[in-house]
mmCIF file of C-alpha atoms in Angstrom:
data_model
loop_
_atom_site.group_PDB
_atom_site.id
_atom_site.type_symbol
_atom_site.label_atom_id
_atom_site.label_comp_id
_atom_site.label_asym_id
_atom_site.label_seq_id
_atom_site.Cartn_x
_atom_site.Cartn_y
_atom_site.Cartn_z
ATOM 1 C CA MET A 1 5.671 -9.027 -28.754
ATOM 2 C CA THR A 2 6.049 -12.599 -27.517
ATOM 3 C CA ILE A 3 9.390 -13.985 -26.406
ATOM 4 C CA GLN A 4 10.361 -17.152 -24.574
ATOM 5 C CA SER A 5 10.666 -17.075 -20.805
ATOM 6 C CA THR A 6 10.964 -19.623 -18.010
ATOM 7 C CA ALA A 7 9.831 -19.869 -14.421
ATOM 8 C CA ALA A 8 13.364 -18.999 -13.318
ATOM 9 C CA ASP A 9 12.849 -15.505 -14.754
ATOM 10 C CA PHE A 10 10.033 -14.803 -12.272
ATOM 11 C CA LEU A 11 10.620 -17.162 -9.358
ATOM 12 C CA ALA A 12 13.704 -17.162 -7.157
ATOM 13 C CA ALA A 13 15.439 -20.475 -6.606
ATOM 14 C CA ALA A 14 13.618 -22.649 -4.099
ATOM 15 C CA GLU A 15 15.034 -22.844 -0.593
ATOM 16 C CA PRO A 16 14.113 -25.480 2.002
ATOM 17 C CA MET A 17 11.727 -24.243 4.668
ATOM 18 C CA GLN A 18 12.725 -24.884 8.264
ATOM 19 C CA GLY A 19 10.848 -24.831 11.544
ATOM 20 C CA VAL A 20 11.183 -21.517 13.353
ATOM 21 C CA GLU A 21 10.077 -19.985 16.623
ATOM 22 C CA VAL A 22 7.796 -17.009 16.092
ATOM 23 C CA GLU A 23 7.145 -13.925 18.183
ATOM 24 C CA ARG A 24 3.440 -13.075 17.882
ATOM 25 C CA LEU A 25 2.178 -9.591 18.713
ATOM 26 C CA VAL A 26 -1.572 -9.073 18.425
ATOM 27 C CA GLU A 27 -4.097 -6.245 18.505
ATOM 28 C CA LEU A 28 -1.546 -3.549 17.646
ATOM 29 C CA ALA A 29 -3.260 -0.276 16.767
ATOM 30 C CA TYR A 30 -1.786 1.379 13.681
ATOM 31 C CA ALA A 31 -4.279 4.239 14.042
ATOM 32 C CA PRO A 32 -7.012 5.293 16.492
ATOM 33 C CA PRO A 33 -10.234 3.258 16.084
ATOM 34 C CA GLN A 34 -12.922 4.574 13.729
ATOM 35 C CA PRO A 35 -15.656 4.085 14.871
ATOM 36 C CA GLN A 36 -14.718 3.930 18.535
ATOM 37 C CA ASP A 37 -15.658 0.251 18.825
ATOM 38 C CA GLY A 38 -14.269 -0.642 15.391
ATOM 39 C CA ARG A 39 -11.463 -3.126 14.750
ATOM 40 C CA GLY A 40 -10.434 -1.873 11.326
ATOM 41 C CA HIS A 41 -7.253 -0.169 12.538
ATOM 42 C CA LEU A 42 -5.634 -3.180 14.176
ATOM 43 C CA LEU A 43 -2.872 -5.498 13.008
ATOM 44 C CA ASP A 44 -1.171 -8.681 14.183
ATOM 45 C CA LEU A 45 2.543 -9.336 13.707
ATOM 46 C CA TYR A 46 4.278 -12.698 13.328
ATOM 47 C CA VAL A 47 8.066 -12.260 13.382
ATOM 48 C CA PRO A 48 10.693 -15.029 13.510
ATOM 49 C CA ALA A 49 12.320 -14.973 16.932
ATOM 50 C CA GLY A 50 15.788 -13.434 16.878
ATOM 51 C CA GLY A 51 17.763 -12.113 13.961
ATOM 52 C CA GLY A 52 16.420 -9.906 11.230
ATOM 53 C CA PRO A 53 15.630 -7.524 9.798
ATOM 54 C CA TYR A 54 13.092 -9.636 7.913
ATOM 55 C CA PRO A 55 11.207 -8.849 4.705
ATOM 56 C CA LEU A 56 7.524 -8.363 5.462
ATOM 57 C CA ALA A 57 4.403 -9.899 3.921
ATOM 58 C CA ILE A 58 1.268 -7.850 4.689
ATOM 59 C CA TRP A 59 -1.993 -9.808 4.439
ATOM 60 C CA THR A 60 -5.654 -8.804 4.538
ATOM 61 C CA SER A 61 -8.543 -11.254 4.111
ATOM 62 C CA GLY A 62 -11.530 -10.683 1.892
ATOM 63 C CA SER A 63 -15.095 -10.324 3.153
ATOM 64 C CA ALA A 64 -16.991 -8.615 0.320
ATOM 65 C CA PHE A 65 -15.869 -5.411 2.086
ATOM 66 C CA ARG A 66 -18.244 -6.242 4.960
ATOM 67 C CA SER A 67 -15.823 -7.090 7.807
ATOM 68 C CA ASP A 68 -13.210 -5.155 9.773
ATOM 69 C CA GLU A 69 -11.426 -8.376 10.812
ATOM 70 C CA GLY A 70 -9.163 -8.873 7.775
ATOM 71 C CA LYS A 71 -6.135 -9.581 9.943
ATOM 72 C CA GLN A 72 -7.572 -12.917 11.052
ATOM 73 C CA GLY A 73 -6.402 -14.738 7.923
ATOM 74 C CA ALA A 74 -2.743 -13.968 8.580
ATOM 75 C CA ALA A 75 -2.062 -17.023 10.758
ATOM 76 C CA GLU A 76 -2.136 -19.288 7.680
ATOM 77 C CA VAL A 77 0.185 -16.916 5.838
ATOM 78 C CA ALA A 78 2.577 -16.805 8.777
ATOM 79 C CA ALA A 79 2.651 -20.607 9.018
ATOM 80 C CA ALA A 80 3.777 -20.718 5.389
ATOM 81 C CA LEU A 81 6.139 -17.734 5.246
ATOM 82 C CA ASN A 82 7.725 -17.403 8.704
ATOM 83 C CA PRO A 83 9.822 -20.562 8.153
ATOM 84 C CA ALA A 84 11.114 -19.060 4.897
ATOM 85 C CA GLY A 85 12.458 -16.009 6.722
ATOM 86 C CA TYR A 86 9.570 -13.549 6.427
ATOM 87 C CA ALA A 87 7.737 -11.527 8.999
ATOM 88 C CA VAL A 88 3.971 -11.427 8.414
ATOM 89 C CA ALA A 89 1.498 -8.691 9.333
ATOM 90 C CA GLY A 90 -2.228 -9.346 9.323
ATOM 91 C CA VAL A 91 -3.918 -6.003 8.678
ATOM 92 C CA SER A 92 -7.560 -5.109 9.171
ATOM 93 C CA VAL A 93 -9.237 -2.234 7.356
ATOM 94 C CA ARG A 94 -12.612 -0.675 7.936
ATOM 95 C CA ALA A 95 -15.747 -2.362 6.617
ATOM 96 C CA SER A 96 -17.921 -0.629 4.035
ATOM 97 C CA GLY A 97 -20.617 -0.240 6.708
ATOM 98 C CA GLN A 98 -18.177 1.827 8.785
ATOM 99 C CA ALA A 99 -16.645 3.983 6.042
ATOM 100 C CA VAL A 100 -16.910 4.063 2.269
ATOM 101 C CA PHE A 101 -14.138 4.214 -0.334
ATOM 102 C CA PRO A 102 -11.402 5.435 -0.258
ATOM 103 C CA ALA A 103 -11.241 4.729 3.496
ATOM 104 C CA GLN A 104 -10.036 1.153 2.962
ATOM 105 C CA VAL A 105 -7.120 2.339 0.812
ATOM 106 C CA HIS A 106 -6.273 5.018 3.368
ATOM 107 C CA ASP A 107 -6.278 2.308 6.033
ATOM 108 C CA VAL A 108 -3.946 -0.168 4.364
ATOM 109 C CA LYS A 109 -1.534 2.610 3.415
ATOM 110 C CA ALA A 110 -1.613 3.842 7.014
ATOM 111 C CA ALA A 111 -0.723 0.318 8.122
ATOM 112 C CA VAL A 112 2.202 0.261 5.681
ATOM 113 C CA ARG A 113 3.428 3.603 7.014
ATOM 114 C CA TRP A 114 3.097 2.429 10.638
ATOM 115 C CA LEU A 115 4.986 -0.773 9.913
ATOM 116 C CA ARG A 116 7.734 1.164 8.172
ATOM 117 C CA ALA A 117 7.962 3.701 10.999
ATOM 118 C CA ASN A 118 8.244 0.844 13.507
ATOM 119 C CA ALA A 119 10.417 -1.431 11.395
ATOM 120 C CA ALA A 120 13.512 -1.240 13.580
ATOM 121 C CA ARG A 121 11.517 -2.009 16.740
ATOM 122 C CA HIS A 122 9.995 -5.130 15.193
ATOM 123 C CA ARG A 123 13.073 -6.245 13.192
ATOM 124 C CA LEU A 124 11.462 -5.607 9.793
ATOM 125 C CA ASP A 125 13.297 -4.739 6.577
ATOM 126 C CA ALA A 126 11.660 -1.412 5.739
ATOM 127 C CA GLY A 127 12.782 -1.588 2.109
ATOM 128 C CA ARG A 128 11.223 -4.983 1.360
ATOM 129 C CA PHE A 129 7.462 -5.004 1.910
ATOM 130 C CA ALA A 130 5.010 -7.191 -0.038
ATOM 131 C CA VAL A 131 1.230 -6.936 0.247
ATOM 132 C CA MET A 132 -1.273 -9.701 -0.468
ATOM 133 C CA GLY A 133 -4.894 -10.674 -0.002
ATOM 134 C CA ASN A 134 -7.839 -12.653 -1.355
ATOM 135 C CA SER A 135 -11.098 -11.454 -2.924
ATOM 136 C CA SER A 136 -11.854 -7.955 -1.553
ATOM 137 C CA GLY A 137 -8.569 -8.318 0.337
ATOM 138 C CA GLY A 138 -6.895 -8.856 -3.033
ATOM 139 C CA TRP A 139 -8.423 -5.558 -4.144
ATOM 140 C CA VAL A 140 -7.041 -3.867 -1.004
ATOM 141 C CA ALA A 141 -3.593 -5.342 -1.683
ATOM 142 C CA THR A 142 -3.575 -4.343 -5.337
ATOM 143 C CA MET A 143 -4.764 -0.815 -4.621
ATOM 144 C CA ALA A 144 -2.029 -0.470 -1.987
ATOM 145 C CA ALA A 145 0.595 -1.696 -4.444
ATOM 146 C CA LEU A 146 -0.475 0.540 -7.307
ATOM 147 C CA THR A 147 -1.088 3.770 -5.373
ATOM 148 C CA GLY A 148 1.969 3.969 -3.118
ATOM 149 C CA ASP A 149 2.718 7.614 -2.313
ATOM 150 C CA VAL A 150 -0.133 8.821 -4.598
ATOM 151 C CA PRO A 151 -1.219 12.009 -2.767
ATOM 152 C CA GLU A 152 -4.917 11.809 -3.688
ATOM 153 C CA LEU A 153 -5.224 8.373 -2.055
ATOM 154 C CA GLU A 154 -2.766 8.713 0.799
ATOM 155 C CA GLY A 155 -5.241 9.927 3.403
ATOM 156 C CA GLU A 156 -4.430 11.184 6.890
ATOM 157 C CA VAL A 157 -5.051 8.035 8.907
ATOM 158 C CA GLY A 158 -2.473 7.215 11.564
ATOM 159 C CA VAL A 159 1.237 7.825 11.032
ATOM 160 C CA VAL A 160 2.100 10.250 8.244
ATOM 161 C CA GLY A 161 5.526 10.823 6.762
ATOM 162 C CA PRO A 162 6.990 7.375 5.948
ATOM 163 C CA SER A 163 6.494 6.028 2.439
ATOM 164 C CA SER A 164 3.438 3.883 1.718
ATOM 165 C CA ARG A 165 5.132 2.126 -1.197
ATOM 166 C CA VAL A 166 5.423 -1.658 -1.281
ATOM 167 C CA GLN A 167 7.780 -3.677 -3.448
ATOM 168 C CA ALA A 168 5.598 -6.630 -4.507
ATOM 169 C CA ALA A 169 1.947 -7.700 -4.454
ATOM 170 C CA VAL A 170 -0.073 -10.919 -4.589
ATOM 171 C CA ASP A 171 -3.702 -10.636 -5.722
ATOM 172 C CA LEU A 172 -5.845 -13.739 -5.214
ATOM 173 C CA TYR A 173 -9.076 -13.374 -7.246
ATOM 174 C CA GLY A 174 -9.704 -9.747 -6.345
ATOM 175 C CA PRO A 175 -12.149 -7.486 -8.228
ATOM 176 C CA THR A 176 -11.008 -4.570 -10.388
ATOM 177 C CA ASP A 177 -13.622 -2.891 -12.602
ATOM 178 C CA PHE A 178 -16.902 -3.126 -10.702
ATOM 179 C CA LEU A 179 -18.874 -1.965 -13.741
ATOM 180 C CA GLN A 180 -17.790 -4.964 -15.820
ATOM 181 C CA MET A 181 -18.465 -7.703 -13.286
ATOM 182 C CA ASP A 182 -22.037 -8.601 -14.206
ATOM 183 C CA ALA A 183 -21.351 -8.881 -17.931
ATOM 184 C CA HIS A 184 -18.804 -11.632 -17.304
ATOM 185 C CA MET A 185 -20.502 -13.719 -14.597
ATOM 186 C CA PRO A 186 -20.610 -17.438 -15.525
ATOM 187 C CA PRO A 187 -23.981 -18.853 -16.639
ATOM 188 C CA GLY A 188 -26.386 -19.060 -13.730
ATOM 189 C CA ALA A 189 -24.018 -17.247 -11.375
ATOM 190 C CA ARG A 190 -26.044 -14.020 -11.333
ATOM 191 C CA GLU A 191 -29.045 -15.830 -9.885
ATOM 192 C CA GLU A 192 -26.860 -17.606 -7.314
ATOM 193 C CA PHE A 193 -25.209 -14.329 -6.306
ATOM 194 C CA ASN A 194 -28.590 -12.629 -5.889
ATOM 195 C CA ALA A 195 -29.921 -15.482 -3.777
ATOM 196 C CA LEU A 196 -26.793 -15.574 -1.625
ATOM 197 C CA LEU A 197 -26.873 -11.858 -0.795
ATOM 198 C CA GLY A 198 -30.589 -11.121 -1.075
ATOM 199 C CA LEU A 199 -30.195 -8.925 -4.165
ATOM 200 C CA SER A 200 -32.024 -8.570 -7.465
ATOM 201 C CA ASP A 201 -29.413 -7.013 -9.783
ATOM 202 C CA CYS A 202 -26.167 -8.821 -8.923
ATOM 203 C CA HIS A 203 -23.089 -6.577 -8.597
ATOM 204 C CA ASP A 204 -25.007 -3.643 -10.095
ATOM 205 C CA ASP A 205 -27.583 -3.825 -7.309
ATOM 206 C CA PRO A 206 -27.734 -0.737 -5.052
ATOM 207 C CA LEU A 207 -27.064 -3.037 -2.084
ATOM 208 C CA SER A 208 -24.281 -5.117 -3.638
ATOM 209 C CA PRO A 209 -20.905 -5.266 -1.855
ATOM 210 C CA GLU A 210 -19.421 -2.928 -4.455
ATOM 211 C CA SER A 211 -22.272 -0.418 -4.218
ATOM 212 C CA ARG A 212 -22.007 -0.411 -0.436
ATOM 213 C CA LEU A 213 -18.268 0.253 -0.764
ATOM 214 C CA MET A 214 -18.978 3.192 -3.080
ATOM 215 C CA GLY A 215 -21.701 4.618 -0.844
ATOM 216 C CA GLY A 216 -24.382 4.153 -3.510
ATOM 217 C CA PRO A 217 -25.214 2.294 -6.740
ATOM 218 C CA ILE A 218 -22.032 1.784 -8.750
ATOM 219 C CA ARG A 219 -23.765 2.901 -11.964
ATOM 220 C CA GLU A 220 -24.407 6.272 -10.319
ATOM 221 C CA HIS A 221 -20.865 6.663 -8.934
ATOM 222 C CA ARG A 222 -18.801 6.096 -12.051
ATOM 223 C CA GLU A 223 -16.076 8.589 -11.190
ATOM 224 C CA ALA A 224 -15.494 7.012 -7.789
ATOM 225 C CA VAL A 225 -15.651 3.522 -9.310
ATOM 226 C CA ALA A 226 -12.944 4.497 -11.786
ATOM 227 C CA LEU A 227 -10.759 5.761 -8.936
ATOM 228 C CA ALA A 228 -11.380 2.477 -7.086
ATOM 229 C CA ASN A 229 -10.322 0.433 -10.130
ATOM 230 C CA PRO A 230 -6.722 -0.844 -9.774
ATOM 231 C CA VAL A 231 -6.412 -0.751 -13.560
ATOM 232 C CA THR A 232 -6.669 3.043 -13.382
ATOM 233 C CA HIS A 233 -3.455 3.181 -11.367
ATOM 234 C CA VAL A 234 -1.234 0.783 -13.324
ATOM 235 C CA THR A 235 2.078 2.358 -14.349
ATOM 236 C CA ALA A 236 5.362 1.077 -15.732
ATOM 237 C CA GLY A 237 6.960 1.670 -12.356
ATOM 238 C CA MET A 238 4.476 -0.510 -10.448
ATOM 239 C CA PRO A 239 5.734 -3.347 -8.210
ATOM 240 C CA PRO A 240 5.739 -6.877 -9.688
ATOM 241 C CA LEU A 241 2.295 -8.452 -9.314
ATOM 242 C CA LEU A 242 1.311 -12.115 -8.926
ATOM 243 C CA ILE A 243 -2.340 -12.713 -9.862
ATOM 244 C CA VAL A 244 -4.260 -15.984 -9.375
ATOM 245 C CA HIS A 245 -7.902 -16.535 -10.345
ATOM 246 C CA GLY A 246 -10.175 -19.501 -11.022
ATOM 247 C CA ARG A 247 -12.151 -19.554 -14.249
ATOM 248 C CA ALA A 248 -15.069 -21.156 -12.392
ATOM 249 C CA ASP A 249 -15.310 -18.286 -9.882
ATOM 250 C CA ARG A 250 -19.021 -17.509 -9.506
ATOM 251 C CA LEU A 251 -18.617 -14.487 -7.237
ATOM 252 C CA VAL A 252 -15.807 -12.461 -8.854
ATOM 253 C CA PRO A 253 -15.462 -13.390 -12.542
ATOM 254 C CA GLU A 254 -11.966 -14.252 -13.728
ATOM 255 C CA HIS A 255 -12.285 -11.511 -16.331
ATOM 256 C CA GLN A 256 -11.577 -9.027 -13.525
ATOM 257 C CA SER A 257 -8.034 -10.365 -13.163
ATOM 258 C CA ALA A 258 -7.621 -10.585 -16.931
ATOM 259 C CA LEU A 259 -8.353 -6.850 -17.133
ATOM 260 C CA LEU A 260 -5.612 -6.150 -14.605
ATOM 261 C CA PHE A 261 -3.085 -8.358 -16.359
ATOM 262 C CA GLU A 262 -3.775 -6.750 -19.747
ATOM 263 C CA ALA A 263 -3.374 -3.284 -18.231
ATOM 264 C CA VAL A 264 -0.007 -4.244 -16.740
ATOM 265 C CA ALA A 265 1.092 -5.623 -20.114
ATOM 266 C CA ALA A 266 -0.042 -2.462 -21.933
ATOM 267 C CA ARG A 267 1.959 -0.260 -19.571
ATOM 268 C CA ASN A 268 5.159 -2.346 -19.651
ATOM 269 C CA GLY A 269 4.825 -3.530 -16.062
ATOM 270 C CA THR A 270 5.639 -6.931 -14.593
ATOM 271 C CA ALA A 271 3.006 -9.536 -13.749
ATOM 272 C CA LEU A 272 2.551 -13.284 -13.564
ATOM 273 C CA PHE A 273 -1.071 -14.404 -14.008
ATOM 274 C CA TYR A 274 -2.253 -17.910 -13.112
ATOM 275 C CA SER A 275 -5.634 -18.944 -14.517
ATOM 276 C CA ILE A 276 -7.046 -22.197 -13.081
ATOM 277 C CA PRO A 277 -9.797 -23.905 -15.146
ATOM 278 C CA GLU A 278 -12.008 -25.639 -12.571
ATOM 279 C CA LEU A 279 -11.340 -23.438 -9.557
ATOM 280 C CA GLY A 280 -13.990 -21.313 -7.866
ATOM 281 C CA HIS A 281 -13.744 -18.480 -5.339
ATOM 282 C CA GLU A 282 -11.060 -20.021 -3.128
ATOM 283 C CA HIS A 283 -7.316 -20.383 -2.605
ATOM 284 C CA SER A 284 -7.100 -24.034 -1.577
ATOM 285 C CA PHE A 285 -4.400 -24.418 -4.257
ATOM 286 C CA LEU A 286 -1.903 -22.741 -1.932
ATOM 287 C CA THR A 287 -1.722 -25.906 0.171
ATOM 288 C CA ASP A 288 -3.113 -28.459 -2.311
ATOM 289 C CA PRO A 289 -1.407 -28.339 -5.735
ATOM 290 C CA ALA A 290 -4.030 -30.735 -7.134
ATOM 291 C CA ARG A 291 -6.586 -27.907 -6.910
ATOM 292 C CA ALA A 292 -4.578 -26.003 -9.518
ATOM 293 C CA GLU A 293 -4.707 -28.802 -12.087
ATOM 294 C CA GLY A 294 -4.581 -27.472 -15.642
ATOM 295 C CA HIS A 295 -3.306 -24.058 -14.566
ATOM 296 C CA VAL A 296 -2.096 -21.680 -17.253
ATOM 297 C CA ALA A 297 0.495 -19.058 -16.342
ATOM 298 C CA ARG A 298 0.893 -15.946 -18.469
ATOM 299 C CA TRP A 299 3.611 -13.388 -17.903
ATOM 300 C CA THR A 300 4.369 -9.859 -18.975
ATOM 301 C CA ARG A 301 7.437 -7.714 -18.409
ATOM 302 C CA ALA A 302 8.918 -4.619 -20.071
ATOM 303 C CA GLY A 303 6.606 -4.817 -23.057
ATOM 304 C CA HIS A 304 7.116 -8.533 -23.651
ATOM 305 C CA ARG A 305 4.670 -11.312 -22.831
ATOM 306 C CA GLY A 306 4.078 -15.012 -23.212
ATOM 307 C CA LEU A 307 3.126 -18.311 -21.586
ATOM 308 C CA LEU A 308 5.221 -19.740 -18.778
ATOM 309 C CA THR A 309 5.111 -23.369 -19.865
ATOM 310 C CA ASP A 310 7.228 -24.644 -16.955
ATOM 311 C CA ALA A 311 5.339 -22.732 -14.233
ATOM 312 C CA PRO A 312 4.881 -24.741 -11.032
ATOM 313 C CA PRO A 313 1.408 -24.741 -9.422
ATOM 314 C CA PRO A 314 0.722 -21.574 -7.390
ATOM 315 C CA THR A 315 1.394 -22.996 -3.922
ATOM 316 C CA TRP A 316 2.726 -21.061 -0.943
ATOM 317 C CA GLU A 317 6.221 -22.059 -2.081
ATOM 318 C CA THR A 318 5.569 -20.471 -5.486
ATOM 319 C CA VAL A 319 4.186 -17.327 -3.837
ATOM 320 C CA GLU A 320 7.287 -17.118 -1.655
ATOM 321 C CA ARG A 321 9.619 -17.600 -4.609
ATOM 322 C CA PHE A 322 7.817 -14.869 -6.568
ATOM 323 C CA VAL A 323 7.938 -12.438 -3.661
ATOM 324 C CA ARG A 324 11.610 -13.180 -2.987
ATOM 325 C CA ALA A 325 12.480 -12.596 -6.634
ATOM 326 C CA ALA A 326 10.510 -9.317 -6.605
ATOM 327 C CA LEU A 327 11.954 -8.027 -3.346
ATOM 328 C CA GLY A 328 15.535 -8.931 -4.153
ATOM 329 C CA SER A 329 18.300 -8.716 -1.581
ATOM 330 C CA PRO A 330 18.709 -5.813 0.841
ATOM 331 C CA ALA A 331 21.760 -4.706 -1.107
ATOM 332 C CA ALA A 332 19.822 -4.764 -4.373
ATOM 333 C CA ARG A 333 17.017 -2.669 -2.903
ATOM 334 C CA GLY A 334 19.240 -0.215 -1.151
ATOM 335 C CA ASP A 335 18.550 1.298 2.255
ATOM 336 C CA GLU A 336 16.615 4.416 1.266
ATOM 337 C CA MET A 337 13.479 3.163 3.039
ATOM 338 C CA ALA A 338 15.227 1.682 6.034
ATOM 339 C CA THR A 339 15.414 5.133 7.583
ATOM 340 C CA ALA A 340 12.039 6.342 6.305
#
């Protein structure tokens, strides 16, 4: 069913961003290192000086699952969101060469639990956490958002006990169904992908990023691939999800995000999906609205869906407005997690 909706239904009213002093805490261990010299269990915190508690944006950068330094991309996020009254955590998870799936999901959920357990110490609002990332980091963020408190994917990394649920998620061109990636690669992109990574069979290759994450060829690990598919975990009670993907992406086809959006719509969840015609595998649009020229924004909520004809370009301001609308006020969220 299609009904009319406006940007105001999904984006909180804009507020001016102000300069702010920031307390930066780096190299915080949310769990013991695995392996011993690994960096996949570290996080950095950027918290506005004084005041609080602040809602928290958790960021992890993509790397085709090959790096354990995902927290490095958080400085850009903090520069955009600290002035708007958010704390930011840059979270690293283990690389596929250090541990295979579901280790990366266990890691990000352990980071969420650690941050919630230490919320009072770091002036964080434990009931208002959002998670976000790009590319494979977008996959990490989406899996964290859709599997909060799911016992089979909780793991035993780090702090146990606090909830791993988050209240909003931002997925920038992350993969979903690994088995459908090759069929939807743009013309010529398969050959480029193979040349870039030294492969012969694109995402289906036994040495592709997705196969390395699964611990073997994805076509031979279908059960694990299904468990690693965010679409598998979509429910009506999922947190609101902002998805952005370029139609000219030659590494992760835009169809991957379309699959996620359609699953959210089918299960009566809430999502806002920006599709950008000429954009590749990048998020330059966050600081340069011109890069999002021609964007189309589709929305779904409670079984309804449609086009958001007045949607602003997906800049950092738009991301912040979406997250603020999703998180709501402390009073609206209640304090059940503040003591978790």
